[in-house]
CSV table of C-alpha atoms in Angstrom, one decimal:
chain,number,residue,atom,x,y,z
A,1,MET,CA,87.2,214.1,214.1
A,2,ALA,CA,86.9,217.7,213.0
A,3,THR,CA,85.2,218.4,209.7
A,4,VAL,CA,87.3,220.2,207.1
A,5,VAL,CA,86.4,222.2,204.0
A,6,SER,CA,88.0,221.6,200.6
A,7,HIS,CA,90.5,224.0,199.1
A,8,GLN,CA,88.1,224.5,196.1
A,9,ALA,CA,85.4,225.6,198.5
A,10,ILE,CA,87.8,228.1,200.2
A,11,GLY,CA,88.8,229.5,196.9
A,12,SER,CA,85.2,230.1,195.9
A,13,ILE,CA,84.6,231.9,199.2
A,14,VAL,CA,87.5,234.2,199.3
A,15,SER,CA,88.3,235.1,195.7
A,16,HIS,CA,87.0,234.7,192.1
A,17,ARG,CA,90.5,235.5,190.7
A,18,PRO,CA,92.1,232.5,188.9
A,19,SER,CA,95.6,231.4,190.1
A,20,SER,CA,97.1,231.7,186.6
A,21,PHE,CA,96.8,235.5,186.7
A,22,LYS,CA,98.7,237.3,183.9
A,23,ALA,CA,100.8,240.4,184.7
A,24,SER,CA,101.1,241.0,180.9
A,25,GLN,CA,97.5,242.0,180.8
A,26,PHE,CA,98.6,245.2,182.5
A,27,LEU,CA,101.8,245.7,180.5
A,28,LYS,CA,101.5,246.6,176.8
A,29,GLU,CA,105.1,245.5,176.1
A,30,PRO,CA,105.5,243.3,179.2
A,31,LEU,CA,108.5,243.7,181.4
A,32,ASN,CA,107.4,241.1,183.9
A,33,VAL,CA,105.6,238.3,182.0
A,34,PRO,CA,104.5,235.0,183.6
A,35,MET,CA,106.1,231.9,182.2
A,36,LYS,CA,102.9,230.7,180.5
A,37,LEU,CA,102.9,233.8,178.3
A,38,ARG,CA,106.6,233.9,177.9
A,39,ARG,CA,106.5,230.5,176.2
A,40,LYS,CA,104.0,231.9,173.7
A,41,GLY,CA,106.6,234.3,172.4
A,42,PHE,CA,105.9,237.6,174.3
A,43,LYS,CA,108.7,240.1,174.0
A,44,ILE,CA,110.7,240.5,177.2
A,45,GLU,CA,112.9,243.5,177.9
A,46,ALA,CA,115.1,243.7,181.0
A,47,THR,CA,114.3,246.4,183.5
A,48,ALA,CA,116.7,248.4,185.6
A,49,SER,CA,116.0,246.3,188.6
A,50,GLN,CA,116.8,243.1,186.9
A,51,ILE,CA,120.5,243.2,187.7
A,52,PRO,CA,122.6,240.6,189.6
A,53,VAL,CA,121.7,241.1,193.2
A,54,LEU,CA,125.1,239.9,194.6
A,55,ASP,CA,127.4,241.3,191.9
A,56,THR,CA,126.6,244.5,190.0
A,57,VAL,CA,128.8,245.9,187.2
A,58,LEU,CA,128.4,248.5,184.4
A,59,SER,CA,128.6,247.6,180.7
A,60,PRO,CA,131.7,248.8,178.8
A,61,SER,CA,129.2,250.7,176.7
A,62,LYS,CA,129.3,254.5,177.4
A,63,ASN,CA,125.7,255.1,178.1
A,64,THR,CA,123.9,251.7,178.5
A,65,PRO,CA,124.3,249.7,181.8
A,66,GLN,CA,124.7,246.0,181.4
A,67,ALA,CA,121.4,245.5,183.2
A,68,PHE,CA,119.5,246.7,180.1
A,69,LYS,CA,121.4,244.2,177.9
A,70,LYS,CA,121.4,241.0,179.9
A,71,LYS,CA,119.0,239.5,182.4
A,72,SER,CA,120.3,238.4,185.8
A,73,ASN,CA,120.8,234.8,186.6
A,74,GLU,CA,119.7,235.4,190.2
A,75,ALA,CA,116.8,237.2,191.9
A,76,SER,CA,115.7,238.4,195.3
A,77,LEU,CA,112.6,237.1,197.1
A,78,ILE,CA,111.2,239.2,199.9
A,79,LEU,CA,108.6,237.7,202.3
A,80,ILE,CA,106.6,240.0,204.6
A,81,ARG,CA,103.9,239.0,207.1
A,82,HIS,CA,101.2,241.7,207.2
A,83,GLY,CA,101.3,244.2,210.0
A,84,GLU,CA,99.0,244.0,213.0
A,85,SER,CA,95.3,243.8,212.1
A,86,LEU,CA,92.3,245.0,214.1
A,87,TRP,CA,91.5,241.4,215.1
A,88,ASN,CA,95.1,240.8,216.1
A,89,GLU,CA,94.7,243.7,218.4
A,90,LYS,CA,91.5,242.3,219.9
A,91,ASN,CA,93.1,238.8,220.2
A,92,LEU,CA,90.5,237.2,217.9
A,93,PHE,CA,91.1,234.2,215.6
A,94,THR,CA,91.1,235.9,212.1
A,95,GLY,CA,91.9,233.3,209.5
A,96,CYS,CA,90.2,234.1,206.2
A,97,VAL,CA,88.0,237.0,207.6
A,98,ASP,CA,89.0,240.1,205.8
A,99,VAL,CA,89.9,242.8,208.3
A,100,PRO,CA,92.3,245.8,207.9
A,101,LEU,CA,95.4,246.9,209.7
A,102,THR,CA,95.5,248.9,212.9
A,103,GLU,CA,97.5,252.1,213.2
A,104,LYS,CA,100.4,250.0,214.5
A,105,GLY,CA,100.0,247.6,211.6
A,106,VAL,CA,100.3,250.6,209.2
A,107,ALA,CA,103.5,251.7,210.9
A,108,GLU,CA,104.9,248.2,210.7
A,109,ALA,CA,104.2,248.0,207.0
A,110,ILE,CA,106.0,251.4,206.5
A,111,GLU,CA,109.0,250.2,208.5
A,112,ALA,CA,109.1,247.0,206.5
A,113,GLY,CA,109.2,249.2,203.4
A,114,LYS,CA,112.2,251.1,204.7
A,115,ARG,CA,114.1,247.9,205.3
A,116,ILE,CA,113.6,246.8,201.7
A,117,SER,CA,113.9,250.2,200.0
A,118,ASN,CA,117.2,249.3,198.2
A,119,ILE,CA,116.2,245.8,197.2
A,120,PRO,CA,114.8,245.5,193.7
A,121,VAL,CA,111.1,244.6,193.2
A,122,ASP,CA,109.6,243.7,189.8
A,123,LEU,CA,106.5,241.8,190.8
A,124,ILE,CA,104.4,241.6,193.9
A,125,PHE,CA,102.2,238.7,195.1
A,126,THR,CA,99.7,239.1,197.9
A,127,SER,CA,96.8,237.2,199.3
A,128,SER,CA,93.2,238.2,198.5
A,129,LEU,CA,92.9,239.7,202.0
A,130,ILE,CA,93.1,243.5,202.6
A,131,ARG,CA,95.6,243.3,205.5
A,132,ALA,CA,98.2,241.7,203.2
A,133,GLN,CA,97.4,244.1,200.3
A,134,MET,CA,97.7,247.1,202.6
A,135,THR,CA,101.0,245.9,203.8
A,136,ALA,CA,102.4,245.5,200.3
A,137,MET,CA,101.1,248.9,199.2
A,138,LEU,CA,102.4,250.8,202.2
A,139,ALA,CA,105.8,249.1,202.1
A,140,MET,CA,106.3,250.2,198.5
A,141,THR,CA,105.7,253.9,199.4
A,142,GLN,CA,109.1,253.7,201.0
A,143,HIS,CA,110.9,252.0,198.0
A,144,ARG,CA,113.6,253.9,196.2
A,145,CYS,CA,112.3,253.0,192.8
A,146,LYS,CA,109.2,255.2,193.5
A,147,LYS,CA,107.1,252.9,191.3
A,148,VAL,CA,103.4,252.6,192.0
A,149,PRO,CA,102.0,249.1,192.9
A,150,ILE,CA,98.8,248.4,190.9
A,151,ILE,CA,96.6,245.5,191.7
A,152,LEU,CA,95.7,243.6,188.5
A,153,HIS,CA,92.0,242.6,188.0
A,154,ASP,CA,91.0,239.6,186.0
A,155,GLU,CA,87.6,238.9,187.5
A,156,SER,CA,85.9,239.6,184.2
A,157,GLU,CA,86.5,241.0,180.8
A,158,LYS,CA,84.9,244.2,181.9
A,159,ALA,CA,87.3,244.4,184.9
A,160,GLN,CA,90.3,244.0,182.6
A,161,THR,CA,89.0,246.6,180.2
A,162,TRP,CA,88.1,249.2,182.8
A,163,SER,CA,91.4,248.9,184.7
A,164,HIS,CA,93.5,249.1,181.6
A,165,VAL,CA,96.3,251.7,181.7
A,166,PHE,CA,96.8,253.4,178.3
A,167,SER,CA,100.0,255.3,179.0
A,168,GLU,CA,103.1,253.3,178.3
A,169,GLU,CA,105.2,255.7,180.4
A,170,THR,CA,102.8,255.2,183.4
A,171,ARG,CA,103.0,251.4,183.0
A,172,LYS,CA,106.8,251.6,183.1
A,173,GLN,CA,106.5,253.4,186.4
A,174,SER,CA,104.2,250.8,187.9
A,175,ILE,CA,104.7,247.4,189.5
A,176,PRO,CA,102.1,244.6,188.9
A,177,VAL,CA,100.4,243.2,192.0
A,178,ILE,CA,98.8,239.8,191.8
A,179,ALA,CA,96.4,238.8,194.5
A,180,ALA,CA,95.8,235.0,195.0
A,181,TRP,CA,93.6,233.3,197.5
A,182,GLN,CA,96.1,230.4,197.7
A,183,LEU,CA,98.3,232.8,199.7
A,184,ASN,CA,95.5,233.5,202.2
A,185,GLU,CA,95.9,232.8,205.9
A,186,ARG,CA,94.9,229.4,207.1
A,187,MET,CA,91.2,229.1,207.4
A,188,TYR,CA,90.3,228.6,211.1
A,189,GLY,CA,86.8,227.3,210.6
A,190,GLU,CA,84.5,227.7,213.6
A,191,LEU,CA,87.2,229.5,215.6
A,192,GLN,CA,87.1,232.5,213.3
A,193,GLY,CA,85.9,235.6,215.3
A,194,LEU,CA,86.3,233.9,218.7
A,195,ASN,CA,88.5,235.4,221.4
A,196,LYS,CA,91.6,233.2,221.8
A,197,LYS,CA,91.7,233.4,225.6
A,198,GLU,CA,88.0,232.6,225.9
A,199,THR,CA,88.4,229.7,223.4
A,200,ALA,CA,91.2,228.2,225.5
A,201,GLU,CA,89.0,228.5,228.7
A,202,ARG,CA,86.1,226.7,226.8
A,203,TYR,CA,88.0,223.9,225.1
A,204,GLY,CA,91.1,223.7,227.2
A,205,THR,CA,94.6,225.2,226.6
A,206,GLU,CA,96.0,221.9,225.3
A,207,GLN,CA,93.2,221.5,222.7
A,208,VAL,CA,93.5,225.0,221.4
A,209,HIS,CA,97.3,224.7,221.3
A,210,GLU,CA,96.9,221.6,219.2
A,211,TRP,CA,94.6,223.3,216.8
A,212,ARG,CA,97.0,226.2,216.4
A,213,ARG,CA,100.3,224.5,216.4
A,214,SER,CA,99.8,221.0,215.1
A,215,TYR,CA,100.8,220.4,211.5
A,216,HIS,CA,98.2,217.7,210.7
A,217,ILE,CA,95.2,218.5,213.0
A,218,PRO,CA,92.7,221.2,211.8
A,219,PRO,CA,90.3,223.2,214.0
A,220,PRO,CA,86.6,222.4,213.6
A,221,LYS,CA,85.6,222.9,209.9
A,222,GLY,CA,88.9,224.6,209.2
A,223,GLU,CA,92.4,223.9,207.7
A,224,SER,CA,95.4,222.3,209.3
A,225,LEU,CA,98.8,223.8,208.6
A,226,GLU,CA,99.4,220.9,206.3
A,227,MET,CA,96.3,221.8,204.2
A,228,CYS,CA,97.4,225.5,204.1
A,229,ALA,CA,100.9,224.4,202.9
A,230,GLU,CA,99.5,222.2,200.1
A,231,ARG,CA,97.8,225.2,198.4
A,232,ALA,CA,100.4,227.9,199.3
A,233,VAL,CA,103.4,225.8,198.2
A,234,ALA,CA,101.7,224.6,195.0
A,235,TYR,CA,100.9,228.2,194.1
A,236,PHE,CA,104.5,229.2,194.8
A,237,GLU,CA,105.9,226.4,192.6
A,238,ASP,CA,103.6,227.1,189.7
A,239,ASN,CA,103.4,230.9,189.7
A,240,ILE,CA,106.2,232.5,191.7
A,241,GLN,CA,109.3,230.3,191.4
A,242,PRO,CA,109.2,230.5,187.6
A,243,GLU,CA,109.3,234.3,187.8
A,244,LEU,CA,112.4,234.1,190.1
A,245,ALA,CA,114.0,231.6,187.7
A,246,PHE,CA,113.5,234.1,184.9
A,247,GLY,CA,115.3,236.9,186.9
A,248,ASN,CA,112.3,238.8,188.2
A,249,ASN,CA,112.6,240.1,191.8
A,250,VAL,CA,109.5,239.2,193.8
A,251,MET,CA,107.9,240.4,197.0
A,252,ILE,CA,105.3,238.3,198.8
A,253,ALA,CA,103.1,240.0,201.4
A,254,ALA,CA,101.0,237.4,203.1
A,255,HIS,CA,100.2,235.7,206.4
A,256,GLY,CA,101.8,233.8,209.2
A,257,ASN,CA,100.7,230.3,208.2
A,258,SER,CA,101.0,230.7,204.4
A,259,LEU,CA,104.4,232.2,204.8
A,260,ARG,CA,105.5,229.5,207.3
A,261,SER,CA,104.4,227.0,204.6
A,262,ILE,CA,106.5,228.6,201.9
A,263,ILE,CA,109.5,228.9,204.3
A,264,MET,CA,109.1,225.2,205.1
A,265,TYR,CA,109.6,224.6,201.4
A,266,LEU,CA,112.5,227.1,200.9
A,267,ASP,CA,114.4,225.9,204.0
A,268,LYS,CA,113.4,222.2,203.7
A,269,LEU,CA,112.0,222.2,207.2
A,270,THR,CA,110.3,219.1,208.7
A,271,SER,CA,106.7,219.2,209.9
A,272,GLN,CA,108.0,219.4,213.5
A,273,GLU,CA,110.4,222.3,212.7
A,274,VAL,CA,107.8,224.4,211.0
A,275,THR,CA,105.3,224.2,213.9
A,276,SER,CA,107.8,226.1,216.1
A,277,LEU,CA,108.6,228.7,213.5
A,278,GLU,CA,107.4,232.2,214.5
A,279,LEU,CA,107.2,235.2,212.1
A,280,SER,CA,107.0,238.7,213.4
A,281,THR,CA,104.4,241.1,211.8
A,282,GLY,CA,105.9,243.6,209.4
A,283,LEU,CA,109.4,242.2,209.5
A,284,PRO,CA,110.7,241.2,206.0
A,285,LEU,CA,112.8,238.1,205.3
A,286,LEU,CA,115.1,238.0,202.3
A,287,TYR,CA,116.1,235.1,200.1
A,288,ILE,CA,118.4,235.0,197.0
A,289,PHE,CA,117.4,232.5,194.3
A,290,LYS,CA,120.4,231.4,192.2
A,291,ASP,CA,121.2,228.2,190.4
A,292,ARG,CA,117.8,226.8,191.4
A,293,LYS,CA,118.6,227.2,195.0
A,294,PHE,CA,117.3,229.5,197.7
A,295,MET,CA,119.8,231.2,200.0
A,296,ARG,CA,118.4,232.8,203.1
A,297,ARG,CA,119.7,236.2,204.0
A,298,GLY,CA,117.7,237.0,207.1
A,299,SER,CA,116.0,240.4,207.6
A,300,PRO,CA,117.4,243.6,206.0
A,301,VAL,CA,117.9,246.3,208.5
A,302,GLY,CA,117.5,249.3,206.2
A,303,PRO,CA,119.7,251.4,204.0
A,304,THR,CA,120.7,254.0,206.7
A,305,GLU,CA,121.5,251.6,209.5
A,306,ALA,CA,124.7,249.7,210.3
A,307,GLY,CA,124.9,246.1,209.2
A,308,VAL,CA,123.3,246.5,205.8
A,309,TYR,CA,124.1,243.5,203.6
A,310,ALA,CA,127.1,243.9,201.4
A,311,TYR,CA,125.1,243.2,198.2
A,312,THR,CA,122.6,245.9,199.2
A,313,LYS,CA,125.5,248.4,199.5
A,314,ARG,CA,126.8,247.4,196.1
A,315,LEU,CA,123.2,247.6,194.7
A,316,ALA,CA,123.0,251.2,196.1
A,317,GLN,CA,126.3,252.1,194.5
A,318,TYR,CA,125.1,250.6,191.2
A,319,ARG,CA,121.9,252.6,191.3
A,320,GLN,CA,123.9,255.8,192.0
A,321,LYS,CA,126.0,255.1,188.9
A,322,LEU,CA,122.9,254.2,187.0
A,323,ASP,CA,121.3,257.6,187.9
A,324,GLU,CA,124.4,259.4,186.9
A,325,THR,CA,124.6,257.6,183.6
A,326,LEU,CA,121.0,258.3,182.7
A,327,LEU,CA,121.2,261.9,183.6
A,328,ASN,CA,124.3,262.5,181.4
Protein backbone atom coordinates (compact mmCIF):
# COMPACT_ATOMS: atom_id res chain seq x y z
CA MET A 1 0.00 0.00 0.00
CA ALA A 2 1.33 3.44 -0.92
CA THR A 3 2.68 5.58 1.87
CA VAL A 4 0.96 8.96 2.27
CA VAL A 5 1.99 12.18 3.91
CA SER A 6 -0.12 14.06 6.44
CA HIS A 7 -1.89 17.31 5.65
CA GLN A 8 0.07 18.99 8.43
CA ALA A 9 3.31 17.98 6.74
CA ILE A 10 2.11 19.26 3.38
CA GLY A 11 1.16 22.56 4.96
CA SER A 12 4.60 23.00 6.51
CA ILE A 13 6.22 22.35 3.14
CA VAL A 14 4.21 24.62 0.90
CA SER A 15 3.27 27.58 3.08
CA HIS A 16 3.83 29.16 6.46
CA ARG A 17 0.67 31.25 6.15
CA PRO A 18 -2.08 30.31 8.64
CA SER A 19 -5.51 29.36 7.30
CA SER A 20 -7.27 32.01 9.43
CA PHE A 21 -5.76 34.86 7.42
CA LYS A 22 -7.39 38.22 8.08
CA ALA A 23 -8.20 40.56 5.21
CA SER A 24 -8.83 43.37 7.70
CA GLN A 25 -5.11 43.58 8.39
CA PHE A 26 -4.93 45.21 4.97
CA LEU A 27 -7.99 47.44 5.34
CA LYS A 28 -7.91 50.28 7.86
CA GLU A 29 -11.72 50.45 7.92
CA PRO A 30 -12.47 46.98 6.59
CA LEU A 31 -14.84 46.55 3.68
CA ASN A 32 -14.29 42.79 3.50
CA VAL A 33 -13.81 41.39 6.99
CA PRO A 34 -13.55 37.68 7.79
CA MET A 35 -16.26 36.37 10.09
CA LYS A 36 -13.91 35.87 13.04
CA LEU A 37 -13.16 39.59 13.14
CA ARG A 38 -16.71 40.59 12.28
CA ARG A 39 -17.93 38.90 15.47
CA LYS A 40 -15.50 41.07 17.43
CA GLY A 41 -17.30 44.23 16.35
CA PHE A 42 -15.32 45.51 13.41
CA LYS A 43 -17.15 48.15 11.44
CA ILE A 44 -18.51 46.95 8.10
CA GLU A 45 -19.49 49.22 5.25
CA ALA A 46 -21.07 48.03 2.02
CA THR A 47 -19.06 48.40 -1.16
CA ALA A 48 -20.38 49.26 -4.59
CA SER A 49 -19.98 45.66 -5.67
CA GLN A 50 -22.02 44.28 -2.77
CA ILE A 51 -25.33 44.55 -4.62
CA PRO A 52 -27.89 41.86 -5.37
CA VAL A 53 -26.42 39.83 -8.21
CA LEU A 54 -29.75 38.73 -9.65
CA ASP A 55 -31.80 41.85 -8.96
CA THR A 56 -30.31 45.34 -8.92
CA VAL A 57 -32.27 48.51 -8.13
CA LEU A 58 -31.48 52.09 -7.20
CA SER A 59 -32.49 53.67 -3.92
CA PRO A 60 -35.22 56.33 -3.92
CA SER A 61 -32.52 58.63 -2.53
CA LYS A 62 -31.38 61.17 -5.11
CA ASN A 63 -27.64 60.52 -4.92
CA THR A 64 -27.06 57.34 -2.94
CA PRO A 65 -27.63 53.92 -4.55
CA GLN A 66 -29.25 51.30 -2.34
CA ALA A 67 -26.05 49.25 -2.60
CA PHE A 68 -24.37 51.63 -0.19
CA LYS A 69 -27.17 51.32 2.33
CA LYS A 70 -28.01 47.65 2.44
CA LYS A 71 -25.90 44.56 1.99
CA SER A 72 -26.97 41.94 -0.51
CA ASN A 73 -28.51 38.67 0.63
CA GLU A 74 -26.75 36.87 -2.19
CA ALA A 75 -23.25 36.71 -3.59
CA SER A 76 -21.34 35.43 -6.59
CA LEU A 77 -18.66 32.73 -6.42
CA ILE A 78 -16.22 32.46 -9.32
CA LEU A 79 -14.00 29.40 -9.71
CA ILE A 80 -11.03 29.49 -12.08
CA ARG A 81 -8.55 26.71 -12.72
CA HIS A 82 -5.13 28.20 -13.45
CA GLY A 83 -3.96 28.51 -17.03
CA GLU A 84 -1.47 26.15 -18.63
CA SER A 85 1.78 25.82 -16.65
CA LEU A 86 5.26 25.06 -17.93
CA TRP A 87 4.97 21.51 -16.62
CA ASN A 88 1.50 21.08 -18.15
CA GLU A 89 3.18 21.93 -21.46
CA LYS A 90 5.89 19.34 -20.83
CA ASN A 91 3.34 16.69 -19.75
CA LEU A 92 4.89 16.35 -16.29
CA PHE A 93 3.13 15.56 -13.01
CA THR A 94 3.16 18.90 -11.21
CA GLY A 95 1.23 18.56 -7.95
CA CYS A 96 2.61 20.93 -5.31
CA VAL A 97 5.74 21.87 -7.27
CA ASP A 98 5.66 25.63 -7.79
CA VAL A 99 5.99 26.37 -11.53
CA PRO A 100 4.71 29.39 -13.47
CA LEU A 101 2.37 29.77 -16.43
CA THR A 102 3.32 29.41 -20.07
CA GLU A 103 2.56 32.12 -22.60
CA LYS A 104 -0.61 30.18 -23.42
CA GLY A 105 -1.47 30.05 -19.71
CA VAL A 106 -1.10 33.82 -19.44
CA ALA A 107 -3.46 34.25 -22.41
CA GLU A 108 -5.96 31.85 -20.81
CA ALA A 109 -5.92 33.84 -17.57
CA ILE A 110 -6.52 37.09 -19.44
CA GLU A 111 -9.40 35.52 -21.38
CA ALA A 112 -10.89 34.28 -18.10
CA GLY A 113 -10.70 37.84 -16.82
CA LYS A 114 -12.66 39.11 -19.80
CA ARG A 115 -15.39 36.56 -19.13
CA ILE A 116 -15.86 37.73 -15.54
CA SER A 117 -15.23 41.44 -16.11
CA ASN A 118 -18.79 42.45 -15.18
CA ILE A 119 -19.17 40.11 -12.22
CA PRO A 120 -18.42 41.79 -8.87
CA VAL A 121 -15.37 40.63 -6.90
CA ASP A 122 -14.71 41.75 -3.31
CA LEU A 123 -12.27 39.12 -2.14
CA ILE A 124 -9.90 36.67 -3.86
CA PHE A 125 -8.64 33.34 -2.57
CA THR A 126 -5.81 31.46 -4.27
CA SER A 127 -3.52 28.60 -3.44
CA SER A 128 0.05 29.25 -2.30
CA LEU A 129 1.33 28.27 -5.77
CA ILE A 130 2.45 30.86 -8.30
CA ARG A 131 0.44 29.53 -11.25
CA ALA A 132 -2.84 30.08 -9.39
CA GLN A 133 -1.75 33.50 -8.13
CA MET A 134 -0.66 34.57 -11.63
CA THR A 135 -4.05 33.50 -12.96
CA ALA A 136 -5.92 35.56 -10.36
CA MET A 137 -3.78 38.65 -10.91
CA LEU A 138 -3.92 38.51 -14.69
CA ALA A 139 -7.68 37.90 -14.70
CA MET A 140 -8.26 41.00 -12.59
CA THR A 141 -6.40 43.21 -15.08
CA GLN A 142 -9.47 42.79 -17.30
CA HIS A 143 -12.07 43.56 -14.63
CA ARG A 144 -14.30 46.57 -15.02
CA CYS A 145 -13.78 47.70 -11.42
CA LYS A 146 -10.08 48.42 -12.19
CA LYS A 147 -9.15 47.61 -8.60
CA VAL A 148 -5.69 46.25 -7.88
CA PRO A 149 -5.43 42.77 -6.32
CA ILE A 150 -2.94 42.77 -3.45
CA ILE A 151 -1.66 39.59 -1.79
CA LEU A 152 -1.86 39.90 1.98
CA HIS A 153 1.15 38.76 4.01
CA ASP A 154 0.87 37.37 7.51
CA GLU A 155 4.06 35.29 7.69
CA SER A 156 5.43 37.47 10.47
CA GLU A 157 4.84 40.74 12.27
CA LYS A 158 7.48 42.35 10.09
CA ALA A 159 5.76 41.10 6.92
CA GLN A 160 2.51 42.67 8.10
CA THR A 161 4.22 45.96 8.94
CA TRP A 162 6.29 46.22 5.79
CA SER A 163 3.36 45.44 3.48
CA HIS A 164 0.97 47.89 5.16
CA VAL A 165 -0.78 50.38 2.85
CA PHE A 166 -1.16 53.79 4.48
CA SER A 167 -3.42 55.47 1.92
CA GLU A 168 -7.10 54.96 2.65
CA GLU A 169 -7.98 55.87 -0.93
CA THR A 170 -5.51 53.29 -2.26
CA ARG A 171 -6.97 50.63 0.00
CA LYS A 172 -10.44 51.36 -1.35
CA GLN A 173 -9.13 50.77 -4.86
CA SER A 174 -7.63 47.39 -3.94
CA ILE A 175 -8.91 43.85 -3.53
CA PRO A 176 -7.45 41.60 -0.80
CA VAL A 177 -5.94 38.35 -2.04
CA ILE A 178 -5.61 35.51 0.48
CA ALA A 179 -3.28 32.63 -0.38
CA ALA A 180 -3.90 29.33 1.39
CA TRP A 181 -2.00 26.05 1.04
CA GLN A 182 -5.25 24.16 1.62
CA LEU A 183 -6.30 25.20 -1.91
CA ASN A 184 -3.11 23.78 -3.44
CA GLU A 185 -3.14 21.10 -6.07
CA ARG A 186 -3.22 17.50 -4.94
CA MET A 187 0.25 16.39 -3.83
CA TYR A 188 1.38 13.72 -6.29
CA GLY A 189 4.19 12.35 -4.12
CA GLU A 190 6.85 10.39 -5.98
CA LEU A 191 5.18 11.12 -9.33
CA GLN A 192 5.97 14.85 -9.17
CA GLY A 193 8.33 15.84 -11.97
CA LEU A 194 7.86 12.56 -13.87
CA ASN A 195 6.68 12.48 -17.47
CA LYS A 196 3.12 11.14 -17.59
CA LYS A 197 3.66 9.02 -20.70
CA GLU A 198 6.89 7.52 -19.41
CA THR A 199 5.28 6.83 -16.04
CA ALA A 200 2.46 4.94 -17.75
CA GLU A 201 5.01 2.87 -19.68
CA ARG A 202 6.86 2.09 -16.44
CA TYR A 203 3.96 1.25 -14.12
CA GLY A 204 1.25 0.41 -16.65
CA THR A 205 -1.57 2.56 -17.97
CA GLU A 206 -4.14 1.02 -15.64
CA GLN A 207 -2.07 1.70 -12.52
CA VAL A 208 -1.36 5.32 -13.46
CA HIS A 209 -5.01 5.86 -14.35
CA GLU A 210 -5.97 4.54 -10.90
CA TRP A 211 -3.55 6.93 -9.20
CA ARG A 212 -4.87 9.86 -11.21
CA ARG A 213 -8.61 9.15 -11.24
CA SER A 214 -9.38 7.04 -8.21
CA TYR A 215 -11.04 8.93 -5.35
CA HIS A 216 -9.55 6.85 -2.55
CA ILE A 217 -6.19 5.55 -3.84
CA PRO A 218 -3.13 7.87 -3.59
CA PRO A 219 0.05 7.72 -5.68
CA PRO A 220 3.22 6.66 -3.79
CA LYS A 221 3.79 9.07 -0.86
CA GLY A 222 1.12 11.41 -2.20
CA GLU A 223 -2.51 12.41 -1.69
CA SER A 224 -5.65 10.77 -2.97
CA LEU A 225 -8.43 13.00 -4.25
CA GLU A 226 -10.26 12.18 -1.03
CA MET A 227 -7.39 13.62 1.03
CA CYS A 228 -7.24 16.71 -1.16
CA ALA A 229 -10.99 17.17 -0.72
CA GLU A 230 -10.73 16.95 3.07
CA ARG A 231 -8.44 19.96 3.31
CA ALA A 232 -9.93 22.01 0.44
CA VAL A 233 -13.56 21.63 1.50
CA ALA A 234 -12.76 22.21 5.18
CA TYR A 235 -11.01 25.47 4.25
CA PHE A 236 -13.93 26.48 2.03
CA GLU A 237 -16.46 25.88 4.79
CA ASP A 238 -14.42 27.66 7.47
CA ASN A 239 -13.08 30.64 5.51
CA ILE A 240 -14.87 31.19 2.20
CA GLN A 241 -18.50 30.25 2.71
CA PRO A 242 -18.90 32.68 5.67
CA GLU A 243 -17.73 35.50 3.37
CA LEU A 244 -20.37 34.55 0.80
CA ALA A 245 -23.01 34.37 3.52
CA PHE A 246 -22.13 37.91 4.53
CA GLY A 247 -22.59 39.14 0.96
CA ASN A 248 -18.99 39.34 -0.22
CA ASN A 249 -18.42 38.26 -3.82
CA VAL A 250 -15.53 35.80 -4.00
CA MET A 251 -13.20 34.55 -6.70
CA ILE A 252 -11.13 31.39 -6.18
CA ALA A 253 -8.17 30.74 -8.48
CA ALA A 254 -6.85 27.27 -7.78
CA HIS A 255 -6.20 23.85 -9.33
CA GLY A 256 -7.94 20.96 -11.02
CA ASN A 257 -8.21 18.69 -7.99
CA SER A 258 -8.80 21.30 -5.28
CA LEU A 259 -11.54 22.86 -7.42
CA ARG A 260 -13.04 19.47 -8.26
CA SER A 261 -13.22 18.86 -4.52
CA ILE A 262 -15.04 22.15 -3.92
CA ILE A 263 -17.42 21.52 -6.83
CA MET A 264 -18.13 18.09 -5.37
CA TYR A 265 -19.25 19.89 -2.21
CA LEU A 266 -21.23 22.60 -4.04
CA ASP A 267 -23.03 20.24 -6.43
CA LYS A 268 -23.33 17.36 -3.97
CA LEU A 269 -21.54 14.95 -6.30
CA THR A 270 -20.71 11.38 -5.33
CA SER A 271 -17.14 10.07 -5.24
CA GLN A 272 -17.87 8.31 -8.51
CA GLU A 273 -19.23 11.43 -10.20
CA VAL A 274 -16.35 13.67 -9.18
CA THR A 275 -13.71 11.33 -10.64
CA SER A 276 -15.15 11.93 -14.12
CA LEU A 277 -15.36 15.72 -13.68
CA GLU A 278 -12.98 17.61 -15.97
CA LEU A 279 -12.14 21.31 -15.62
CA SER A 280 -10.61 23.30 -18.46
CA THR A 281 -7.69 25.59 -17.71
CA GLY A 282 -8.58 29.28 -17.62
CA LEU A 283 -12.34 28.72 -17.99
CA PRO A 284 -14.30 30.32 -15.10
CA LEU A 285 -17.34 28.73 -13.49
CA LEU A 286 -19.97 30.82 -11.72
CA TYR A 287 -22.18 30.03 -8.74
CA ILE A 288 -24.72 32.20 -6.94
CA PHE A 289 -24.96 31.77 -3.17
CA LYS A 290 -28.42 32.62 -1.85
CA ASP A 291 -30.50 31.35 1.06
CA ARG A 292 -27.63 29.05 2.08
CA LYS A 293 -27.74 27.31 -1.29
CA PHE A 294 -25.38 27.29 -4.25
CA MET A 295 -26.87 27.70 -7.72
CA ARG A 296 -24.61 26.84 -10.63
CA ARG A 297 -24.67 29.27 -13.54
CA GLY A 298 -22.10 27.65 -15.81
CA SER A 299 -19.36 29.69 -17.46
CA PRO A 300 -19.80 33.38 -18.33
CA VAL A 301 -19.06 34.16 -21.96
CA GLY A 302 -17.99 37.76 -21.56
CA PRO A 303 -19.73 41.15 -21.66
CA THR A 304 -19.43 41.71 -25.42
CA GLU A 305 -20.61 38.30 -26.67
CA ALA A 306 -24.10 36.93 -27.25
CA GLY A 307 -25.58 34.84 -24.50
CA VAL A 308 -24.41 36.85 -21.50
CA TYR A 309 -26.46 35.94 -18.45
CA ALA A 310 -29.42 38.18 -17.80
CA TYR A 311 -28.24 39.13 -14.34
CA THR A 312 -24.88 40.19 -15.79
CA LYS A 313 -26.69 42.47 -18.21
CA ARG A 314 -28.70 43.97 -15.35
CA LEU A 315 -25.51 44.36 -13.37
CA ALA A 316 -23.92 46.27 -16.26
CA GLN A 317 -27.01 48.51 -16.47
CA TYR A 318 -26.80 49.10 -12.74
CA ARG A 319 -23.15 50.03 -12.93
CA GLN A 320 -23.86 52.46 -15.74
CA LYS A 321 -26.51 54.16 -13.58
CA LEU A 322 -24.10 54.06 -10.66
CA ASP A 323 -21.40 55.79 -12.71
CA GLU A 324 -23.86 58.45 -13.86
CA THR A 325 -25.07 59.01 -10.29
CA LEU A 326 -21.58 59.39 -8.86
CA LEU A 327 -20.53 61.80 -11.60
CA ASN A 328 -23.52 64.10 -11.09
